[in-house]
Short mmCIF file of C-alpha atoms in Angstrom, two decimals:
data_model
loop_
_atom_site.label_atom_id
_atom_site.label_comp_id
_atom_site.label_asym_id
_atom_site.label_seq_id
_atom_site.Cartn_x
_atom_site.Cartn_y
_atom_site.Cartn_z
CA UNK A 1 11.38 21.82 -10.16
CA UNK A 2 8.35 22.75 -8.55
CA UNK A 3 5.46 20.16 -8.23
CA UNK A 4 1.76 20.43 -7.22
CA UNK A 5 0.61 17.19 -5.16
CA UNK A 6 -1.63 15.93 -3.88
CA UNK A 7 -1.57 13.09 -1.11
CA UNK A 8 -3.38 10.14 0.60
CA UNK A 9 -1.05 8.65 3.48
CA UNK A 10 -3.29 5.60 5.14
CA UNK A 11 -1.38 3.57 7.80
CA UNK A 12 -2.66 -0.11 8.05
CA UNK A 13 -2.05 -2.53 10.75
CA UNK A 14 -3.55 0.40 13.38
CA UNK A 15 -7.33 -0.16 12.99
CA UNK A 16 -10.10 1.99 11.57
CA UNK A 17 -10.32 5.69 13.11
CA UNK A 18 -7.13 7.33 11.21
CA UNK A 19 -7.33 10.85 11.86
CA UNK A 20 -4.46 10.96 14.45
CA UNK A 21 -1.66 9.68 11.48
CA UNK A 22 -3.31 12.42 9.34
CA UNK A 23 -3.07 15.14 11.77
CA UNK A 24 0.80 14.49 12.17
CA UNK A 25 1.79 14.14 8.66
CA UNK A 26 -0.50 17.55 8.02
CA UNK A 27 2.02 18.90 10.87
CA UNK A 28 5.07 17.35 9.25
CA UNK A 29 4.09 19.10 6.07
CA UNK A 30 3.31 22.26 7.95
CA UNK A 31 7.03 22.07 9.21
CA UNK A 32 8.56 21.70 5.91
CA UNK A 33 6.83 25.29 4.82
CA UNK A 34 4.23 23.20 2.52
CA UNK A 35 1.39 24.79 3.20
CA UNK A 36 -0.86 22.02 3.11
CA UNK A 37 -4.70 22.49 2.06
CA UNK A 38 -6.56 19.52 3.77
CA UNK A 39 -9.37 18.37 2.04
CA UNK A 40 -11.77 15.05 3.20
CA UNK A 41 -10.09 12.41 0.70
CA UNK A 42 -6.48 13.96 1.48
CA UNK A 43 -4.50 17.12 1.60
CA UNK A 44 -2.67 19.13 -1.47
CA UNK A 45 0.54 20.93 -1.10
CA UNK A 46 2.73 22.94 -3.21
CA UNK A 47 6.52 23.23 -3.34
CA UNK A 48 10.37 21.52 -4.51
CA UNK A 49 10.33 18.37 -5.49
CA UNK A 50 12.65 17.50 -3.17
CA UNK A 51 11.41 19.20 -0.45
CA UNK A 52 7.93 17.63 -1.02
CA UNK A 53 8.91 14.30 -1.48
CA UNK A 54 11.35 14.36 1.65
CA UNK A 55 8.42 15.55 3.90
CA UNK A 56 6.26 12.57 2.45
CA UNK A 57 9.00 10.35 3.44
CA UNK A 58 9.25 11.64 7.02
CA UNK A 59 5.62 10.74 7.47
CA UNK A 60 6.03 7.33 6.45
CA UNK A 61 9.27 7.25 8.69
CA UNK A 62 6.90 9.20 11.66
CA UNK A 63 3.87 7.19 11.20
CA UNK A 64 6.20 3.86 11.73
CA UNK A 65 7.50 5.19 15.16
CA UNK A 66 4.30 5.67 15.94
CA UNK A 67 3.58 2.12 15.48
CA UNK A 68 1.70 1.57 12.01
CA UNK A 69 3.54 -1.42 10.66
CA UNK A 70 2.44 -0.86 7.00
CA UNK A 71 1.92 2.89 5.23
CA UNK A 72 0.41 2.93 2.09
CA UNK A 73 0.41 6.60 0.18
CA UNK A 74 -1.25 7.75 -2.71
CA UNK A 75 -0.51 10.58 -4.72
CA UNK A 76 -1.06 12.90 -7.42
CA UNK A 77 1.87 14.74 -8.44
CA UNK A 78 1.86 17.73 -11.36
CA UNK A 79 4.78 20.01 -13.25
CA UNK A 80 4.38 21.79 -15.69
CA UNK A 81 6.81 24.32 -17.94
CA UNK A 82 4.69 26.13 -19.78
CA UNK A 83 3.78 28.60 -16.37
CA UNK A 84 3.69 29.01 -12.86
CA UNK A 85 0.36 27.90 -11.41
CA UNK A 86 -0.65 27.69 -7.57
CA UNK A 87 -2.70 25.40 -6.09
CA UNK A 88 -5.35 28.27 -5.51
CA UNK A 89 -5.08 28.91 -9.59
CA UNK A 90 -6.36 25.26 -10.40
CA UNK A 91 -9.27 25.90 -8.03
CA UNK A 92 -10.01 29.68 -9.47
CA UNK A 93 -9.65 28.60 -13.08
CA UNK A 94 -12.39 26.59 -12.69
CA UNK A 95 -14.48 27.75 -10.44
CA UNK A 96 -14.65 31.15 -13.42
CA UNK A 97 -16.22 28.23 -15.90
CA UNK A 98 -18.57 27.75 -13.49
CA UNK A 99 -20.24 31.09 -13.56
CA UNK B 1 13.48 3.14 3.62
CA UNK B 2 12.70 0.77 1.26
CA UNK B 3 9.53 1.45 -0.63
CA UNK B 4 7.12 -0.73 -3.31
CA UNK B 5 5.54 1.83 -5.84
CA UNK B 6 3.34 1.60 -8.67
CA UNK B 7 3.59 4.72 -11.16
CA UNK B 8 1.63 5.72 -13.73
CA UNK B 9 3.43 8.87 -15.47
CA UNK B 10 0.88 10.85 -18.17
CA UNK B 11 1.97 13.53 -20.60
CA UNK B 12 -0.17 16.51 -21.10
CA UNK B 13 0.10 18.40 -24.37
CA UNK B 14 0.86 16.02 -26.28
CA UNK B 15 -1.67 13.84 -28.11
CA UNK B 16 -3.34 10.55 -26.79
CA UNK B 17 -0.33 8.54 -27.51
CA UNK B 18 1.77 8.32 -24.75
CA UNK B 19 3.49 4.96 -25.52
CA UNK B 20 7.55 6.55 -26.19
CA UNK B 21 7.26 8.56 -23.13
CA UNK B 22 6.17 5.57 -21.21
CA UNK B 23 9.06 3.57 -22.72
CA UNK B 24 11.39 6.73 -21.67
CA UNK B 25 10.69 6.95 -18.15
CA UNK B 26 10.53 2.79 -18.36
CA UNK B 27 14.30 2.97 -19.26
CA UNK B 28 14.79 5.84 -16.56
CA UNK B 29 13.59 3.37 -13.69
CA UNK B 30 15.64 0.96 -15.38
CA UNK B 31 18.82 2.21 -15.07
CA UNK B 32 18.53 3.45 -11.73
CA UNK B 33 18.78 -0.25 -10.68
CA UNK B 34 14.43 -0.07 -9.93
CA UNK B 35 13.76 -2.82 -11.91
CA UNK B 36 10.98 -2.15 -13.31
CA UNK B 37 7.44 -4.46 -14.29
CA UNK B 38 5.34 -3.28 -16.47
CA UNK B 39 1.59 -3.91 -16.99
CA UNK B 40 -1.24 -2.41 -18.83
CA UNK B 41 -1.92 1.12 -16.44
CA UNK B 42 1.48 2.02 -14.90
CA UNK B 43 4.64 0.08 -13.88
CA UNK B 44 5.88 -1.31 -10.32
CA UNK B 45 9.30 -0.93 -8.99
CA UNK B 46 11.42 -1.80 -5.49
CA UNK B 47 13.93 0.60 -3.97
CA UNK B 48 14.95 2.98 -1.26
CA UNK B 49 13.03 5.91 -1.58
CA UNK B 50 15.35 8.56 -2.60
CA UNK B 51 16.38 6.45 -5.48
CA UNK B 52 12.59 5.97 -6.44
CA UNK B 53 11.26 9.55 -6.06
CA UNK B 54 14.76 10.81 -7.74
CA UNK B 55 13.99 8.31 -10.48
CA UNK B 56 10.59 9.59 -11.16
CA UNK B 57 11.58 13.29 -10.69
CA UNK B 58 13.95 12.60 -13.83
CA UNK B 59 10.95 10.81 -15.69
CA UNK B 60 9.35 14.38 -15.07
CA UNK B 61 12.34 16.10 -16.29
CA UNK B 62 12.79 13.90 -19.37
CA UNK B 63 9.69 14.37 -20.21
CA UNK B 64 9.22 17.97 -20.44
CA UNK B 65 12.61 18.21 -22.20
CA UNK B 66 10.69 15.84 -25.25
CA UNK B 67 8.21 19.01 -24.72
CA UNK B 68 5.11 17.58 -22.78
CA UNK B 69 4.36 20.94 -21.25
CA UNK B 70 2.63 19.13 -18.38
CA UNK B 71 3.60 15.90 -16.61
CA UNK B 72 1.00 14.35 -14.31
CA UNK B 73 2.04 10.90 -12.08
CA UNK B 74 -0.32 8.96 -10.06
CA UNK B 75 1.64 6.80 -7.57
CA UNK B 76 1.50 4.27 -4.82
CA UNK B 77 4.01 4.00 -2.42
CA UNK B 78 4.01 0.93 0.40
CA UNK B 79 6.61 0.71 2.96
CA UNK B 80 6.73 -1.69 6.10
CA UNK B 81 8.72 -2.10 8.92
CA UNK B 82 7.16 -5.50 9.99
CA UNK B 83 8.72 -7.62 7.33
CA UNK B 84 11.16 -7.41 4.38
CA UNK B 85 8.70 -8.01 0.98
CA UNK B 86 9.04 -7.68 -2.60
CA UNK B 87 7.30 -6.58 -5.39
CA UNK B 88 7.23 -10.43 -6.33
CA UNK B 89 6.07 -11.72 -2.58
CA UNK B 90 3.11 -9.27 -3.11
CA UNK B 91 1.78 -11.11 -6.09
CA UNK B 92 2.47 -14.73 -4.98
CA UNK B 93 0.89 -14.40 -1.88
CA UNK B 94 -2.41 -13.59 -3.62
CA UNK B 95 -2.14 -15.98 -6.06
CA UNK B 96 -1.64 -19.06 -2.84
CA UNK B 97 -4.86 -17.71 -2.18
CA UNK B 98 -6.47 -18.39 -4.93
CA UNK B 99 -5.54 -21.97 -4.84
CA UNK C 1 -18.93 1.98 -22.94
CA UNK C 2 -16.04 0.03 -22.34
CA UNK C 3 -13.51 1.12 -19.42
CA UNK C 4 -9.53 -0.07 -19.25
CA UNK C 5 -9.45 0.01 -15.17
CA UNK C 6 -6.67 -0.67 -12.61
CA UNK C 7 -7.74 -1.23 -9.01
CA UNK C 8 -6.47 -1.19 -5.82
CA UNK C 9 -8.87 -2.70 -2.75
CA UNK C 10 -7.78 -2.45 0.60
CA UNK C 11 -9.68 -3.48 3.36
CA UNK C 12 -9.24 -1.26 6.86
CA UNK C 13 -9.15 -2.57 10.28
CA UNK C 14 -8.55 -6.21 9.26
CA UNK C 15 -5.01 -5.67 10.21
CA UNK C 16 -1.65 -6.32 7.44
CA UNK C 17 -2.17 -9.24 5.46
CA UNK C 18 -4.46 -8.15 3.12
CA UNK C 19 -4.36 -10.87 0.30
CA UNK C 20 -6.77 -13.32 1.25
CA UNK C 21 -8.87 -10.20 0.84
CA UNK C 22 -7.31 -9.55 -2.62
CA UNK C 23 -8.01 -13.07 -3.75
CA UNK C 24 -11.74 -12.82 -2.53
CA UNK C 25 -12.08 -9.97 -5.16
CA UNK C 26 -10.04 -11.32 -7.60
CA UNK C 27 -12.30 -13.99 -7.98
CA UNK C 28 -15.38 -11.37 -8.02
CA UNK C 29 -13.85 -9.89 -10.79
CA UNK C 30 -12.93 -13.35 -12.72
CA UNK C 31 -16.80 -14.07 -12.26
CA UNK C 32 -18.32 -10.96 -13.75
CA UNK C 33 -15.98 -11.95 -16.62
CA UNK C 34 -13.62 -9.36 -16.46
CA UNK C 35 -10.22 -11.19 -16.66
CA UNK C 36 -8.53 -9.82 -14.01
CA UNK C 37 -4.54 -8.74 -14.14
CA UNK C 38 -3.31 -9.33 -10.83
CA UNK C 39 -0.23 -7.41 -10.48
CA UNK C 40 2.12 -6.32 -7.46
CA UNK C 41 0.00 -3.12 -6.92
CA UNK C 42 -3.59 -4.20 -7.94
CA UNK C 43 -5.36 -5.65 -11.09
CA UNK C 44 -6.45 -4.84 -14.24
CA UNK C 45 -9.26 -5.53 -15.91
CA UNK C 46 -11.44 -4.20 -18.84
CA UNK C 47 -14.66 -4.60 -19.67
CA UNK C 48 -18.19 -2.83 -19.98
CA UNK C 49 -18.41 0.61 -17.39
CA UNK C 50 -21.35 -1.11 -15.34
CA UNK C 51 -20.05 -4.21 -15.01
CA UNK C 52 -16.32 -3.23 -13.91
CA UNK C 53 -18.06 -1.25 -11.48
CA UNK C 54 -20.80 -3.45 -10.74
CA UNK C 55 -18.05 -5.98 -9.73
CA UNK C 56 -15.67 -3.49 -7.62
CA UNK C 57 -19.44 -2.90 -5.52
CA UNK C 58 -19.16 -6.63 -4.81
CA UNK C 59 -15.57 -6.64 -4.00
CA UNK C 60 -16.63 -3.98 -1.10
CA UNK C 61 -19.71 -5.53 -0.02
CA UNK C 62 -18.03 -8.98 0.23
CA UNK C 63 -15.43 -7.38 1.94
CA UNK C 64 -17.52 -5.77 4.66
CA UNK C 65 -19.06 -9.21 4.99
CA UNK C 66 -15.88 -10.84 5.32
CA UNK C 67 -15.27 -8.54 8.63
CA UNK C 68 -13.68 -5.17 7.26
CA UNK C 69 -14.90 -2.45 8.81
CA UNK C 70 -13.81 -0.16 6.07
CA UNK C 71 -12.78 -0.83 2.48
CA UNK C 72 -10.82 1.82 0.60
CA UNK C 73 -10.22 1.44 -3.29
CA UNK C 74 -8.05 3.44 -5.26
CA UNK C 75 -8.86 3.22 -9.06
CA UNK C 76 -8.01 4.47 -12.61
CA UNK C 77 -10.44 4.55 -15.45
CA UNK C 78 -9.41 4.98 -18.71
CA UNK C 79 -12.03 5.40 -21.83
CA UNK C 80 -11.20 6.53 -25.07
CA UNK C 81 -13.51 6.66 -28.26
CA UNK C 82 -10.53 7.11 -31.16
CA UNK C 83 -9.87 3.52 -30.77
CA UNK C 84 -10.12 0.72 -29.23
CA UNK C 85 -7.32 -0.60 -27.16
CA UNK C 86 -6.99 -3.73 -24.70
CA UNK C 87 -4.67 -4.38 -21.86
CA UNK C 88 -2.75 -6.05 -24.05
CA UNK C 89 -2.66 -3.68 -26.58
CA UNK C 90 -1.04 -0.90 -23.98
CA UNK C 91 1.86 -3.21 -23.06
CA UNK C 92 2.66 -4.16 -26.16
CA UNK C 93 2.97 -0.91 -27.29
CA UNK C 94 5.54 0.83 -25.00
CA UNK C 95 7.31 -2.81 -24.83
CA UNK C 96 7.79 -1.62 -28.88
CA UNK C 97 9.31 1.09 -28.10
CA UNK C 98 11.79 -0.17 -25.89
CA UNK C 99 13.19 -1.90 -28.30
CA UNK D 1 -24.14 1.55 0.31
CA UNK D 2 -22.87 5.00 0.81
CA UNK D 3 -19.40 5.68 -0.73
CA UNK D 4 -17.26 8.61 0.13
CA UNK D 5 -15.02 9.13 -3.19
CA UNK D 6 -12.45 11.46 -4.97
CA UNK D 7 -12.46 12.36 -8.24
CA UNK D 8 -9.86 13.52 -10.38
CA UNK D 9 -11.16 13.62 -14.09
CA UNK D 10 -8.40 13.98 -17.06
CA UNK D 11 -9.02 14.37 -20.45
CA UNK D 12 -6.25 13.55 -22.76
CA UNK D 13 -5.61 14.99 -26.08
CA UNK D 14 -7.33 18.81 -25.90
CA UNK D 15 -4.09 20.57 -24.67
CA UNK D 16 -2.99 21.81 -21.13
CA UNK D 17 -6.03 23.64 -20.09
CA UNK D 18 -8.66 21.30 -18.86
CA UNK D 19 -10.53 23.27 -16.53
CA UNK D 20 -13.56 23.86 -18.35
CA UNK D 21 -13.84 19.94 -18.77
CA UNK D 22 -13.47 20.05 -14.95
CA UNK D 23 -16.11 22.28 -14.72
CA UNK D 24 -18.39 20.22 -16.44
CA UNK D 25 -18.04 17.20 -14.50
CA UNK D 26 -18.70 19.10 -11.86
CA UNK D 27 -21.99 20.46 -13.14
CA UNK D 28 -22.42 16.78 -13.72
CA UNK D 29 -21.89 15.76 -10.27
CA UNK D 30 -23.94 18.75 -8.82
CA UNK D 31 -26.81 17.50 -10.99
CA UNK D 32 -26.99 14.27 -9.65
CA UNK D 33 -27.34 15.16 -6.50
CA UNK D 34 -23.60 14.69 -5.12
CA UNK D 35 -22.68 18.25 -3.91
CA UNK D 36 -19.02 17.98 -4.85
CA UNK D 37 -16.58 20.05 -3.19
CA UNK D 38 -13.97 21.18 -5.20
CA UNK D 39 -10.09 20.94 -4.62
CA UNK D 40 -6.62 21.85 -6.17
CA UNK D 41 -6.14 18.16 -7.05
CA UNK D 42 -9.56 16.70 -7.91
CA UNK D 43 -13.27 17.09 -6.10
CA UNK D 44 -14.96 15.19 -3.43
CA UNK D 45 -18.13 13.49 -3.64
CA UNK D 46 -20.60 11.28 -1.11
CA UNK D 47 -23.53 9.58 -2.12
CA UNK D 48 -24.51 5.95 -3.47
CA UNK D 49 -22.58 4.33 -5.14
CA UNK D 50 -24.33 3.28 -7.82
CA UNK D 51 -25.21 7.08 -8.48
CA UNK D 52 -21.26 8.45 -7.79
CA UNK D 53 -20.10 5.47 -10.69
CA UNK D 54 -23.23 6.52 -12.71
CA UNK D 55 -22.41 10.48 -12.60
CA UNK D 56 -19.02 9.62 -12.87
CA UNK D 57 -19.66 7.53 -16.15
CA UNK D 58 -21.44 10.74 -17.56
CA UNK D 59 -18.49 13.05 -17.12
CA UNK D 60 -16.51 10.36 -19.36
CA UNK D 61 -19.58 10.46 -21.97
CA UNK D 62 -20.16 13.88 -21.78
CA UNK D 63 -15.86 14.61 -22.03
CA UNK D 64 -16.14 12.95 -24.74
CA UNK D 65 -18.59 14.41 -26.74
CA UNK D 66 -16.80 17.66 -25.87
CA UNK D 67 -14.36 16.21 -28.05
CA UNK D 68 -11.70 14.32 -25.88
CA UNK D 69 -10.94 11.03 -27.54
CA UNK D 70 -9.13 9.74 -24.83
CA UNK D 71 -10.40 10.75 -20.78
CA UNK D 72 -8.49 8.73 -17.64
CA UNK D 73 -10.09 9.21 -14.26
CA UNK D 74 -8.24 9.02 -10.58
CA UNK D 75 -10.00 8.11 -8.06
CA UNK D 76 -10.24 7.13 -4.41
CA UNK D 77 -13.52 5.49 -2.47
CA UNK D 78 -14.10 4.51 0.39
CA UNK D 79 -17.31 2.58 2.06
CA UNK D 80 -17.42 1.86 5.80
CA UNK D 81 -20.01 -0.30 8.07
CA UNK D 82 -18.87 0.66 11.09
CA UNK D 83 -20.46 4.03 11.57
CA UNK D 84 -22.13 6.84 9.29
CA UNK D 85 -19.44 9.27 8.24
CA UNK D 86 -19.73 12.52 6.14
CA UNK D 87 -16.76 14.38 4.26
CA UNK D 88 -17.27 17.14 6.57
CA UNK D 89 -16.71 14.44 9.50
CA UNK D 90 -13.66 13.24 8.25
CA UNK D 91 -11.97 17.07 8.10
CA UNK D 92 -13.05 17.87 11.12
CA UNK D 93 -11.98 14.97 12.73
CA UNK D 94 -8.88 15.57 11.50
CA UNK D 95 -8.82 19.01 12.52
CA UNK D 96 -9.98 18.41 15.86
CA UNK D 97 -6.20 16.34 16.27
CA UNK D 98 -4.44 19.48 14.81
CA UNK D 99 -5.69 21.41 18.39
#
């Protein structure tokens, strides 16, 4: 099943400036061929279930060793059955009803 | 990894009441051992987190197959390696703070 | 207009134990009379749009004051004009269905 | 106080195909003044707050009027004292990691 998400991963515990966690989960999702869109609230990838949601965990897992005691995620997650939409489709769909 | 999640798991498609499919994917969680606690905007559960996100990837499933078309979840996901906590300690330790 | 909200607070940079923090903005929200849900992931609360967010502005300011550098809240609104629904009313109604 | 926030706007009950209620928020948002930036999961707004929670509150209105008796909003904001930060700043700070 494919899913659209779209994901906030904020490690507490390590202070304020956060960029460095994001930069190595974006990488970590990069790996697992997600293709992730970074955006400035979080970044949206498309792909397998699985594949997703075993990528998410190997951030938490990475941003751990890298000494965050606490990871907090949030995430949007979408399927749908009735057809095959990218993320760029959501994006173009509406960006046509706004002329 | 054990990981505290909150889930909120919307239908699309298929009218504003979304109470059975709630109930469904509330029985899901349940008898994948996630024990789950509902409250008014999603539900909470405790697990490793294969068993959560393969819980929630057959609320998805489910749901399409009672025809939602499209399946949206919002989730948070919390793990920590600095000390063993449950969905339970979260709560209590607020509430010794409120005295 | 009257909102059904769940809210997450978390306060950056003030290291992991965050719920004396919660409790501060639990009590906010008790005080703009909002009857707050604590729960293992957040509250819930309903009441008037400008109030409910009114009171989450106070949650961050007092925050800020309290020390925290940064406050991030994660949020879901829910408004619906066919009916009206309480807290209550939304847990009751999948617990119905579950028999 | 400046809030950097995400948006995702849902309406529930109109079907599967919500972008032109999408693209009316985000006239919304462009009219007051919020230049939101538009992603595969949800847009991105900065501004004050009480004019984000005020724009935000006229999506739901206007939604509604559109017809959507129920509409559930996502979102994610974030407020910070220690420095001035744009949502440019924050992708480019992450970017700047990525080398």
């Amino acid at each position: 099943m494919k899913v659209l998400a779209g994901l906030t991963v904020v490690p507490l515990g390590v202070g304020v400036s956060l960029s460095q966690y994001v930069a190595v989960c974006e990488r970590i999702l990069t790996e697992a061929g997600l293709r992730p869109q970074l955006h400035a609230n979080g970044t949206n990838v498309e792909g397998e279930w699985d594949v997703v949601f075993a990528a998410l965990r190997r951030c938490h897992e990475t941003l751990h060793e890298m000494g965050a005691p606490r990871v907090t995620t949030t995430l949007q997650a979408g399927t749908r059955t009735d057809r095959d939409q990218t993320l760029e489709d959501k994006v173009r769909s509406v960006k046509s009803k706004l002329g």
